[in-house]
Structures are given as structure tokens and as C-alpha cells.
């Protein structure tokens, strides 16, 4: 059972707290790592799959094939799933889905963003302690792993304590306190005194959070512990900027951290957009340098890796994964998507349509070589009329039939948006026109067996 005594923790961070960053934090010395906040109803759209190629457990969104949460053996017993919720029933359903794959469940009661508050989540729960208590108690009573929550402070130490007492009475195992009120922003000083006031009066571990502005090196963590009277500390921004903050031996240079991060992103087939976002938040103002600008233009993992001399590493790993059967980056197993319940209506529509199963992986293209653009350019050069597109939507999936030179083409892979569906159909058309080969489609990650 996970213990929260004397622990260094990677805080939950949207888009930052995906698998590669969590593993990096653990390798540098973090004891516990939180996932990014995952919204309950979105999580409930996913299904658990074991990914034999990556040896990961994936929760795959059944409407579009994206990965909602990916975890692996290295973080077993150390990863906490943070949930955004306003409903005990939904929270419990998610908790049951992940109970055997994560070490604990945390409920986000600290997010001040409009999206959360409007949905009754995040800090909105702190204005409704009874509801917050009910969510926690429902989980505590029904799951086998520890349950915790993360809150912001109230205006006074006494009010914060009162709130915490109510939450703690649900049976949670620890509570993380971000030492700012719901209206304070990251640049405001953190109220270490209020965290201390609560920590001295509560019998479960209090995890102190909010000190990143003053935590520039490992030894600063001890100062934050002293100020807050807490033995456990949770770091967000300090880790986002330089994850080696968790290293006892001291900070590593930014480039070394990026290299380690990128290797993990490649190893775990992280999406290029998420990888880029995380690296961007390490580079920060250095994005203005020539190398930073080159980085900003990158679209694929390989292009990003190239800048840190890891292009070859990326290429080898990706081709190895492709040979083993991984088809796309963020559509790990698109062939196993739940088929739309009403497929395209009549078989006869498809009678005269040339069909092939390809998916469109945006990251495999830049703005200049998109399939539609290639097809239109070819049509222009050969004096042909431009193709026309007819797209059908079923549930949240799309499929396009393209008509070109009197013939119809489509991909039987349903895409998650109209633009992708059109590009997928254009790829099929290009293939039958002989303008793209099967080998090229495999390289683009488009072929679905
Ligand atoms: C956050 N924070 C946050 N908190 C949370 O409970 N769930 C979340 O998903 C996120 N997402 C998130 C993303 C990013 C990019 C940042 C910077 C922050 C808040 C975070 O966990 C922490 O409470 C605050 O940043 C204060 O801690 P630091 O940054 O001073 O260590």
C-alpha cells in the first residue's frame, strides 16, 4: 500500500504529466508521480487494452482511438491517477476501471479554471464540502487503493482547517494542499503558514504544494518542508521546467533533461504534439533562439529528436515498432476501435467505391505534402477537374467518399474528424493513381491490417 510519509512527488499537471515525464521524474528521484487531471466522463469513454508492443496498459478512447491514460510496470505502485469529477458515481466507475493499474486515486479540488468550476469540479467542490466528502467517502468505501484529494487553501488558517477536517473524515489517506486561495495566481506568494497550521493539526500526511517559485535546487525543497511543517512535498512548475529538480545530486543541464525525456517519449510512442508541448515548457524563453525556432517548426517526433541528435534513435525505434505492428502514433490500435454501430448505410453505395483501410496520421505530413494538396496539384497539372468530397458522420466518427475522374474512393477506417477523413480518402485515391506506394503508406503509418 502506497505510503505518503516523507515523499517527493511530481504534481498533477495537464499535458505535462503523461507517461514519459512521470518516468523521468521517477528516474531522477521522485517517489510518487501524479497523472495529469483526467475528466471522469471522458475516461469512461475508454477501454483498457494491454499494449504488447510497448508493454503498457492503455486506456483507449473508444470514440477516436486516442490514449486517455498510459501506464507501465516501471511506475507500478507509484503512479496516482488524478480525477476531475463532480459526481461520486462516475468517479467510482473510473476508480474501479483503474484500481489494479494505479497506486492511488486523487480527486482534484484545486483547479480554478472556468471549465472545472462550470462543471462543478476543482475548487467548486470546496464550496460544497458535503459533496466533496461524499465523493471521497464513496471511493474510500469501495476501492482497495488509497484515496486522496488536492485542495487550495481558504482565506484563513481556521477556515482551511475546518474544511480539511471534513474531507479527512471521509477516510482519505493523505491531502495535498496548494498554499494559494482559489483567486490567487502562481505569481502570488505561497501561504506556507496556512499549510503549516493545518499540518500540525491533522493526523494524516499533508503534502505541501505551491513552492516552485522558491525551489530552484534540491536543497530548497528542505526549506519548503521546514516552512510548511510537512515531510512530503509536491512539485509542479519546478519539475515542468527541469525535471532533474528531483535529483539529490543536483540539477542537470536543460539539454541533458530534454534528451532523457525524448528517449522516453520515443520508447513509449508518445504523441508528437504532447512531446512538443513538454519540451516547449522546458525550453521556455529559449524558444526565441535559432534552435528554438527550428524546434517550433517540427511536426514529427523524428524532427524534434533530430535537434538533440536523437533522430537516428527515433527512426530505429519507430521502424522497429512499425514492424511489430504499431500503426500510428496516437492511434495505437485503430483497427480495434469500436465500429460505429450504424456503419455506412447501404452496401450498394459502396459497390462502385474503391475501398482500402488507411488512416491519416497528421504527424507524418507537413503543411506542404498533405494528400489532398498532392492530389489537387496532380489534377491541375493533368488538366483534370478537382475531386469532390462527400463525408458521412456516424456517432463521432467520419468517413469520406472522394470522387475523382469519374471514380470513387474511400478509406474504410473511420476518422475522428472530417478533415482527417478527407485526407484519408485522398490517400486511397493517390494510391490507386499510383502516386503513392504501399511502402510509402507503411512508412507514413497509414496502413491498417
Ligand atoms: C497545474 N496544476 C494542476 N493541478 C491539479 O490538481 N491538476 C492538474 O491537472 C494541474 N495541471 C497543471 C498544469 C500545469 C502546466 C501547471 C503549471 C499546474 C497545478 C499544480 O499541480 C500545482 O498545484 C501548482 O502549480 C502549484 O505548485 P508549484 O508549481 O508551485 O510546484
XYZ file of C-alpha atoms and ligand atoms in Angstrom:
480
model
C 0.000 0.000 0.000
C 1.346 3.391 -1.001
C 2.688 5.463 1.894
C 2.669 9.250 1.795
C 5.207 9.771 4.603
C 8.315 11.679 3.659
C 7.776 11.632 -0.072
C 8.849 13.748 -3.022
C 6.027 13.942 -5.500
C 5.506 15.015 -9.105
C 2.332 17.141 -9.036
C -0.567 16.592 -11.408
C -0.146 18.778 -14.493
C -2.414 18.768 -17.531
C -0.499 17.645 -20.642
C 2.793 17.536 -18.734
C 2.031 14.554 -16.516
C 1.935 11.923 -19.250
C 3.969 8.710 -19.039
C 7.387 9.930 -20.293
C 7.536 12.836 -17.839
C 6.342 10.668 -14.970
C 9.033 8.074 -15.669
C 11.663 10.775 -15.961
C 10.631 12.193 -12.571
C 10.875 8.718 -11.009
C 14.295 8.102 -12.558
C 15.538 11.409 -11.169
C 14.310 10.618 -7.666
C 10.601 11.355 -7.249
C 8.867 8.779 -5.050
C 5.324 9.252 -6.326
C 4.046 10.654 -9.626
C 0.566 12.004 -10.379
C -1.105 11.786 -13.755
C -2.495 14.879 -15.384
C -6.084 15.552 -14.353
C -8.395 13.234 -16.282
C -12.065 14.120 -16.501
C -14.338 11.291 -15.348
C -16.833 11.256 -18.236
C -14.030 11.328 -20.780
C -12.268 8.478 -19.008
C -15.472 6.458 -19.068
C -15.356 6.515 -22.867
C -12.157 4.479 -22.737
C -11.404 0.785 -22.618
C -8.400 -0.906 -21.075
C -6.016 -2.553 -23.519
C -2.689 -4.231 -22.910
C -0.247 -2.986 -25.491
C 2.051 -5.933 -26.126
C 4.478 -3.961 -28.237
C 5.157 -1.222 -25.715
C 4.315 -3.388 -22.713
C 1.992 -0.701 -21.442
C -1.557 -0.631 -20.190
C -3.520 1.801 -22.351
C -6.921 3.282 -21.722
C -8.064 3.997 -25.257
C -10.870 6.412 -26.067
C -13.395 4.352 -27.966
C -14.690 7.273 -29.982
C -11.421 8.300 -31.573
C -8.663 5.872 -30.617
C -6.634 8.381 -28.626
C -4.916 7.301 -25.450
C -6.502 8.745 -22.360
C -4.027 7.200 -19.939
C -0.978 5.017 -20.484
C 0.991 3.342 -17.721
C 3.715 0.693 -17.435
C 5.442 -1.600 -14.938
C 8.172 0.918 -14.089
C 5.679 3.199 -12.362
C 3.591 0.430 -10.818
C 2.886 1.183 -7.168
C 3.970 4.799 -7.626
C 1.514 6.357 -10.049
C -1.547 8.193 -8.801
C -4.431 8.863 -11.135
C -5.926 12.296 -10.631
C -9.583 12.645 -11.486
C -11.645 15.691 -12.289
C -15.173 14.929 -11.141
C -18.303 16.324 -9.550
C -20.111 13.031 -9.267
C -19.453 10.193 -6.824
C -20.993 7.544 -9.079
C -18.895 8.425 -12.101
C -15.741 8.784 -10.001
C -16.299 5.312 -8.581
C -16.794 3.796 -12.020
C -13.434 5.205 -13.147
C -11.745 4.141 -9.921
C -12.967 0.589 -10.484
C -11.618 0.613 -14.034
C -8.111 1.556 -12.909
C -7.968 0.035 -9.435
C -5.443 -2.621 -10.419
C -3.291 -0.390 -12.586
C -2.619 2.606 -10.338
C -1.372 3.031 -6.776
C -3.991 5.552 -5.655
C -6.781 7.852 -6.797
C -6.681 11.585 -6.200
C -9.590 13.966 -6.624
C -8.775 17.410 -7.968
C -10.367 20.020 -5.701
C -7.953 22.795 -6.523
C -8.427 23.681 -10.163
C -9.695 27.269 -10.533
C -10.214 27.129 -14.320
C -13.596 28.105 -15.715
C -14.059 24.707 -17.371
C -13.748 22.951 -13.992
C -15.817 25.394 -11.974
C -18.662 25.433 -14.507
C -18.709 21.650 -14.356
C -18.851 21.693 -10.550
C -15.330 20.250 -10.365
C -11.991 21.515 -8.981
C -12.319 24.354 -6.463
C -16.105 24.327 -6.968
C -16.099 21.245 -4.731
C -14.519 23.224 -1.899
C -17.592 25.451 -1.845
C -19.650 22.299 -1.349
C -17.765 20.288 1.318
C -20.621 17.847 1.770
C -20.499 16.833 -1.869
C -16.696 16.699 -1.799
C -16.865 14.490 1.289
C -19.419 12.232 -0.362
C -17.232 11.690 -3.425
C -14.230 10.822 -1.268
C -16.214 8.561 1.074
C -17.785 6.683 -1.838
C -14.318 5.930 -3.164
C -12.794 5.130 0.230
C -15.602 2.654 0.966
C -15.449 0.907 -2.376
C -11.905 0.736 -3.690
C -8.905 -1.176 -2.428
C -6.302 1.526 -3.067
C -5.695 4.779 -1.160
C -7.841 7.796 -1.965
C -6.570 11.365 -1.574
C -7.510 14.861 -2.667
C -5.692 18.014 -3.636
C -7.099 21.331 -2.476
C -6.342 25.024 -2.318
C -6.374 26.934 0.971
C -9.300 29.063 2.210
C -8.894 32.697 3.291
C -7.806 31.873 6.868
C -5.940 29.047 8.613
C -9.041 28.222 10.670
C -11.356 28.023 7.657
C -8.842 25.851 5.821
C -8.518 23.553 8.820
C -12.292 23.214 9.144
C -12.596 22.244 5.501
C -9.713 19.784 5.729
C -11.230 18.175 8.824
C -14.439 17.488 6.903
C -12.540 15.980 3.976
C -10.238 13.917 6.196
C -13.235 12.399 7.999
C -14.025 10.543 4.757
C -11.079 8.240 5.394
C -8.633 9.602 2.819
C -5.002 8.611 3.290
C -3.358 11.999 2.605
C -4.204 15.503 1.441
C -2.187 17.751 -0.839
C -2.537 21.448 -0.080
C -1.623 24.085 -2.627
C -0.927 27.137 -0.454
C -2.909 29.616 -2.545
C -6.583 30.581 -2.465
C -8.864 29.977 -5.427
C -8.371 33.575 -6.592
C -4.596 33.690 -6.236
C -2.367 33.064 -9.237
C 1.023 31.311 -9.435
C 2.919 34.605 -9.074
C 1.347 35.294 -5.665
C 3.378 34.252 -2.625
C 2.514 30.858 -1.227
C 0.970 30.784 2.271
C 3.278 28.312 3.938
C 1.896 29.378 7.342
C -1.592 28.105 6.484
C -0.248 24.774 5.249
C 1.740 24.508 8.499
C -1.305 25.379 10.637
C -3.245 22.511 9.077
C -0.353 20.031 9.033
C 0.168 20.489 12.782
C -3.451 19.583 13.492
C -4.181 16.728 11.085
C -3.287 13.091 11.706
C -2.797 12.075 8.049
C 0.145 13.215 5.901
C -0.239 16.695 4.455
C 1.585 17.143 1.158
C 2.831 20.706 0.782
C 2.493 22.278 -2.654
C 2.959 25.678 -4.246
C 6.647 26.361 -3.582
C 8.102 26.097 -7.080
C 8.963 29.778 -7.362
C 11.359 29.409 -4.439
C 12.578 25.926 -5.335
C 15.472 26.279 -7.725
C 17.613 23.439 -6.459
C 17.219 20.244 -4.443
C 18.238 21.810 -1.111
C 15.434 24.388 -1.448
C 12.968 21.522 -1.006
C 14.105 21.098 2.630
C 13.466 24.789 3.266
C 9.933 24.403 1.934
C 9.439 21.379 4.194
C 10.578 23.413 7.194
C 8.352 26.359 6.350
C 5.266 24.211 5.874
C 5.966 21.662 8.603
C 5.325 18.901 6.061
C 7.530 15.907 5.372
C 6.095 15.382 1.906
C 6.359 17.905 -0.899
C 4.714 18.027 -4.295
C 6.360 19.952 -7.152
C 4.711 21.145 -10.345
C 6.389 24.025 -12.185
C 9.899 23.360 -10.868
C 9.615 19.862 -12.370
C 7.937 21.072 -15.539
C 10.903 23.398 -16.191
C 13.624 20.996 -15.142
C 12.569 17.568 -14.015
C 16.010 16.855 -12.550
C 14.946 19.026 -9.594
C 14.192 15.625 -8.001
C 17.884 14.639 -8.127
C 19.655 14.595 -4.782
C 22.946 15.083 -6.661
C 21.726 18.363 -8.173
C 20.193 19.778 -11.327
C 21.238 18.558 -14.760
C 21.637 20.924 -17.718
C 18.459 21.524 -19.701
C 19.729 19.700 -22.797
C 20.514 16.548 -20.825
C 16.985 16.579 -19.418
C 15.449 17.080 -22.867
C 17.494 14.184 -24.261
C 16.388 11.824 -21.498
C 12.820 12.990 -21.895
C 12.859 12.500 -25.675
C 14.204 8.961 -25.381
C 11.298 8.099 -23.108
C 8.850 9.820 -25.449
C 10.162 7.677 -28.311
C 10.269 4.480 -26.234
C 6.652 4.960 -25.190
C 5.410 6.196 -28.561
C 4.259 9.488 -27.077
C 2.346 11.748 -29.452
C 4.459 14.393 -31.226
C 2.135 17.180 -30.055
C 2.361 16.203 -26.389
C 6.116 15.710 -26.665
C 6.492 19.098 -28.298
C 4.405 20.759 -25.593
C 6.529 19.287 -22.813
C 9.819 20.245 -24.485
C 8.440 23.737 -25.120
C 7.836 24.092 -21.396
C 11.409 23.100 -20.670
C 12.827 25.486 -23.288
C 10.591 28.423 -22.292
C 12.228 31.682 -23.414
C 14.901 29.748 -25.319
C 12.243 29.143 -27.970
C 13.318 32.535 -29.303
C 16.805 31.263 -30.214
C 17.541 29.913 -33.730
C 17.445 26.355 -32.405
C 14.203 27.152 -30.569
C 12.627 28.439 -33.774
C 13.766 25.337 -35.654
C 12.155 23.286 -32.883
C 8.857 25.159 -33.175
C 8.588 24.153 -36.825
C 8.873 20.442 -36.030
C 5.854 18.264 -36.688
C 7.135 14.765 -36.118
C 8.900 13.084 -33.244
C 11.850 12.391 -35.519
C 12.212 16.059 -36.430
C 12.170 17.030 -32.760
C 14.659 14.296 -31.889
C 16.969 15.398 -34.694
C 17.606 18.700 -32.940
C 19.033 16.820 -29.967
C 20.931 14.326 -32.178
C 18.450 11.588 -31.445
C 16.968 11.397 -34.943
C 18.532 8.018 -35.593
C 17.420 6.660 -32.226
C 13.881 7.737 -33.037
C 13.943 6.339 -36.562
C 15.219 2.942 -35.425
C 12.708 2.630 -32.604
C 9.824 3.724 -34.783
C 10.683 1.332 -37.570
C 11.070 -1.466 -35.001
C 7.617 -0.641 -33.598
C 6.140 -0.414 -37.052
C 7.493 -3.834 -37.939
C 5.953 -5.172 -34.753
C 2.620 -3.732 -35.815
C 2.190 -0.266 -34.339
C 0.332 1.692 -36.948
C 0.227 5.247 -35.807
C 1.435 7.398 -33.035
C -1.615 8.322 -31.118
C -3.878 5.762 -32.694
C -2.166 2.736 -31.280
C -4.606 0.120 -32.341
C -7.093 1.869 -34.563
C -8.264 -1.398 -36.041
C -9.645 -2.258 -32.657
C -11.782 0.857 -32.403
C -15.387 0.071 -31.686
C -17.033 0.148 -35.102
C -19.722 2.782 -35.411
C -22.986 1.000 -34.665
C -24.580 2.020 -37.925
C -21.761 1.700 -40.470
C -22.318 3.397 -43.795
C -25.937 2.735 -44.582
C -26.133 0.648 -47.703
C -23.662 -1.727 -49.184
C -24.722 -0.633 -52.660
C -23.331 2.862 -52.039
C -20.002 1.179 -51.684
C -20.448 -1.099 -54.679
C -18.770 1.302 -57.023
C -16.370 2.687 -54.447
C -12.770 1.558 -54.343
C -12.030 0.933 -50.703
C -8.861 0.483 -48.694
C -8.154 0.672 -44.988
C -5.756 3.526 -44.330
C -5.658 6.091 -41.574
C -4.388 9.615 -41.812
C -1.610 10.352 -39.319
C -1.281 14.128 -39.249
C 2.175 13.982 -37.724
C 3.526 12.148 -40.780
C 2.940 15.180 -43.005
C 3.935 18.804 -43.102
C 1.673 21.539 -44.429
C 3.069 21.196 -47.947
C 2.764 17.482 -48.622
C -0.756 16.746 -47.409
C -2.560 14.099 -49.521
C -5.324 16.450 -50.699
C -2.814 19.095 -51.780
C -0.823 16.457 -53.673
C -3.935 15.176 -55.413
C -5.130 18.663 -56.337
C -1.717 19.613 -57.686
C -1.634 16.455 -59.804
C -5.168 17.109 -61.087
C -4.198 20.656 -62.067
C -1.088 19.521 -63.871
C -3.025 16.915 -65.834
C -5.933 19.133 -66.758
C -8.390 17.175 -64.596
C -11.302 18.590 -62.606
C -10.639 18.815 -58.880
C -12.031 15.943 -56.780
C -15.252 16.300 -54.828
C -15.699 15.093 -51.266
C -18.742 13.630 -49.575
C -18.379 12.984 -45.861
C -20.643 10.971 -43.634
C -20.643 11.167 -39.841
C -21.725 8.323 -37.569
C -21.510 8.929 -33.828
C -18.239 10.824 -33.510
C -16.506 9.255 -36.477
C -16.198 10.394 -40.091
C -15.701 8.786 -43.464
C -15.310 10.486 -46.807
C -16.017 9.262 -50.321
C -13.942 11.123 -52.846
C -14.968 11.331 -56.489
C -12.188 11.901 -58.984
C -12.091 11.377 -62.722
C -15.417 9.549 -62.597
C -14.272 7.091 -59.936
C -14.998 6.899 -56.212
C -12.542 6.106 -53.427
C -12.800 5.807 -49.670
C -10.954 4.564 -46.637
C -12.855 2.066 -44.509
C -11.095 3.485 -41.464
C -13.375 5.969 -39.757
C -11.517 9.101 -38.697
C -12.135 11.330 -35.712
C -12.824 14.446 -37.774
C -13.925 15.468 -41.245
C -10.566 16.887 -42.291
C -8.764 13.647 -41.480
C -11.431 11.610 -43.271
C -10.930 13.682 -46.439
C -7.164 13.290 -46.243
C -7.549 9.532 -45.700
C -9.769 9.210 -48.764
C -7.288 11.289 -50.750
C -4.540 8.849 -49.746
C -6.574 5.947 -51.127
C -7.094 7.863 -54.356
C -3.382 8.683 -54.605
C -2.561 5.014 -54.088
C -4.834 3.867 -56.923
C -3.480 6.567 -59.191
C -0.011 5.208 -58.499
C 1.120 8.435 -56.865
C 1.934 6.818 -53.547
C 3.234 3.303 -52.998
C 2.348 0.754 -50.363
C 5.833 1.105 -48.857
C 5.268 4.839 -48.556
C 1.907 4.272 -46.877
C 3.533 1.908 -44.395
C 6.202 4.496 -43.689
C 3.514 7.103 -43.085
C 1.920 4.758 -40.547
C -1.254 4.727 -42.634
C -1.750 1.074 -43.454
C -4.126 -0.757 -41.200
C -4.068 -4.505 -41.309
C -1.079 22.570 -12.935
N -1.765 22.292 -11.761
C -2.680 21.253 -11.728
N -3.237 20.865 -10.547
C -4.046 19.793 -10.465
O -4.516 19.452 -9.387
N -4.348 19.088 -11.605
C -3.839 19.415 -12.828
O -4.101 18.730 -13.814
C -2.994 20.551 -12.912
N -2.451 20.964 -14.113
C -1.440 21.883 -14.137
C -0.748 22.128 -15.318
C 0.341 22.992 -15.316
C 1.112 23.217 -16.595
C 0.707 23.667 -14.128
C 1.890 24.611 -14.106
C -0.005 23.463 -12.971
C -1.393 22.955 -10.513
C -0.166 22.287 -9.894
O -0.377 20.917 -9.635
C 0.278 22.974 -8.605
O -0.755 22.916 -7.665
C 0.651 24.437 -8.812
O 1.392 24.645 -9.991
C 1.482 24.951 -7.637
O 2.622 24.162 -7.438
P 4.097 24.631 -7.903
O 4.021 24.889 -9.363
O 4.416 25.887 -7.141
O 5.004 23.497 -7.529
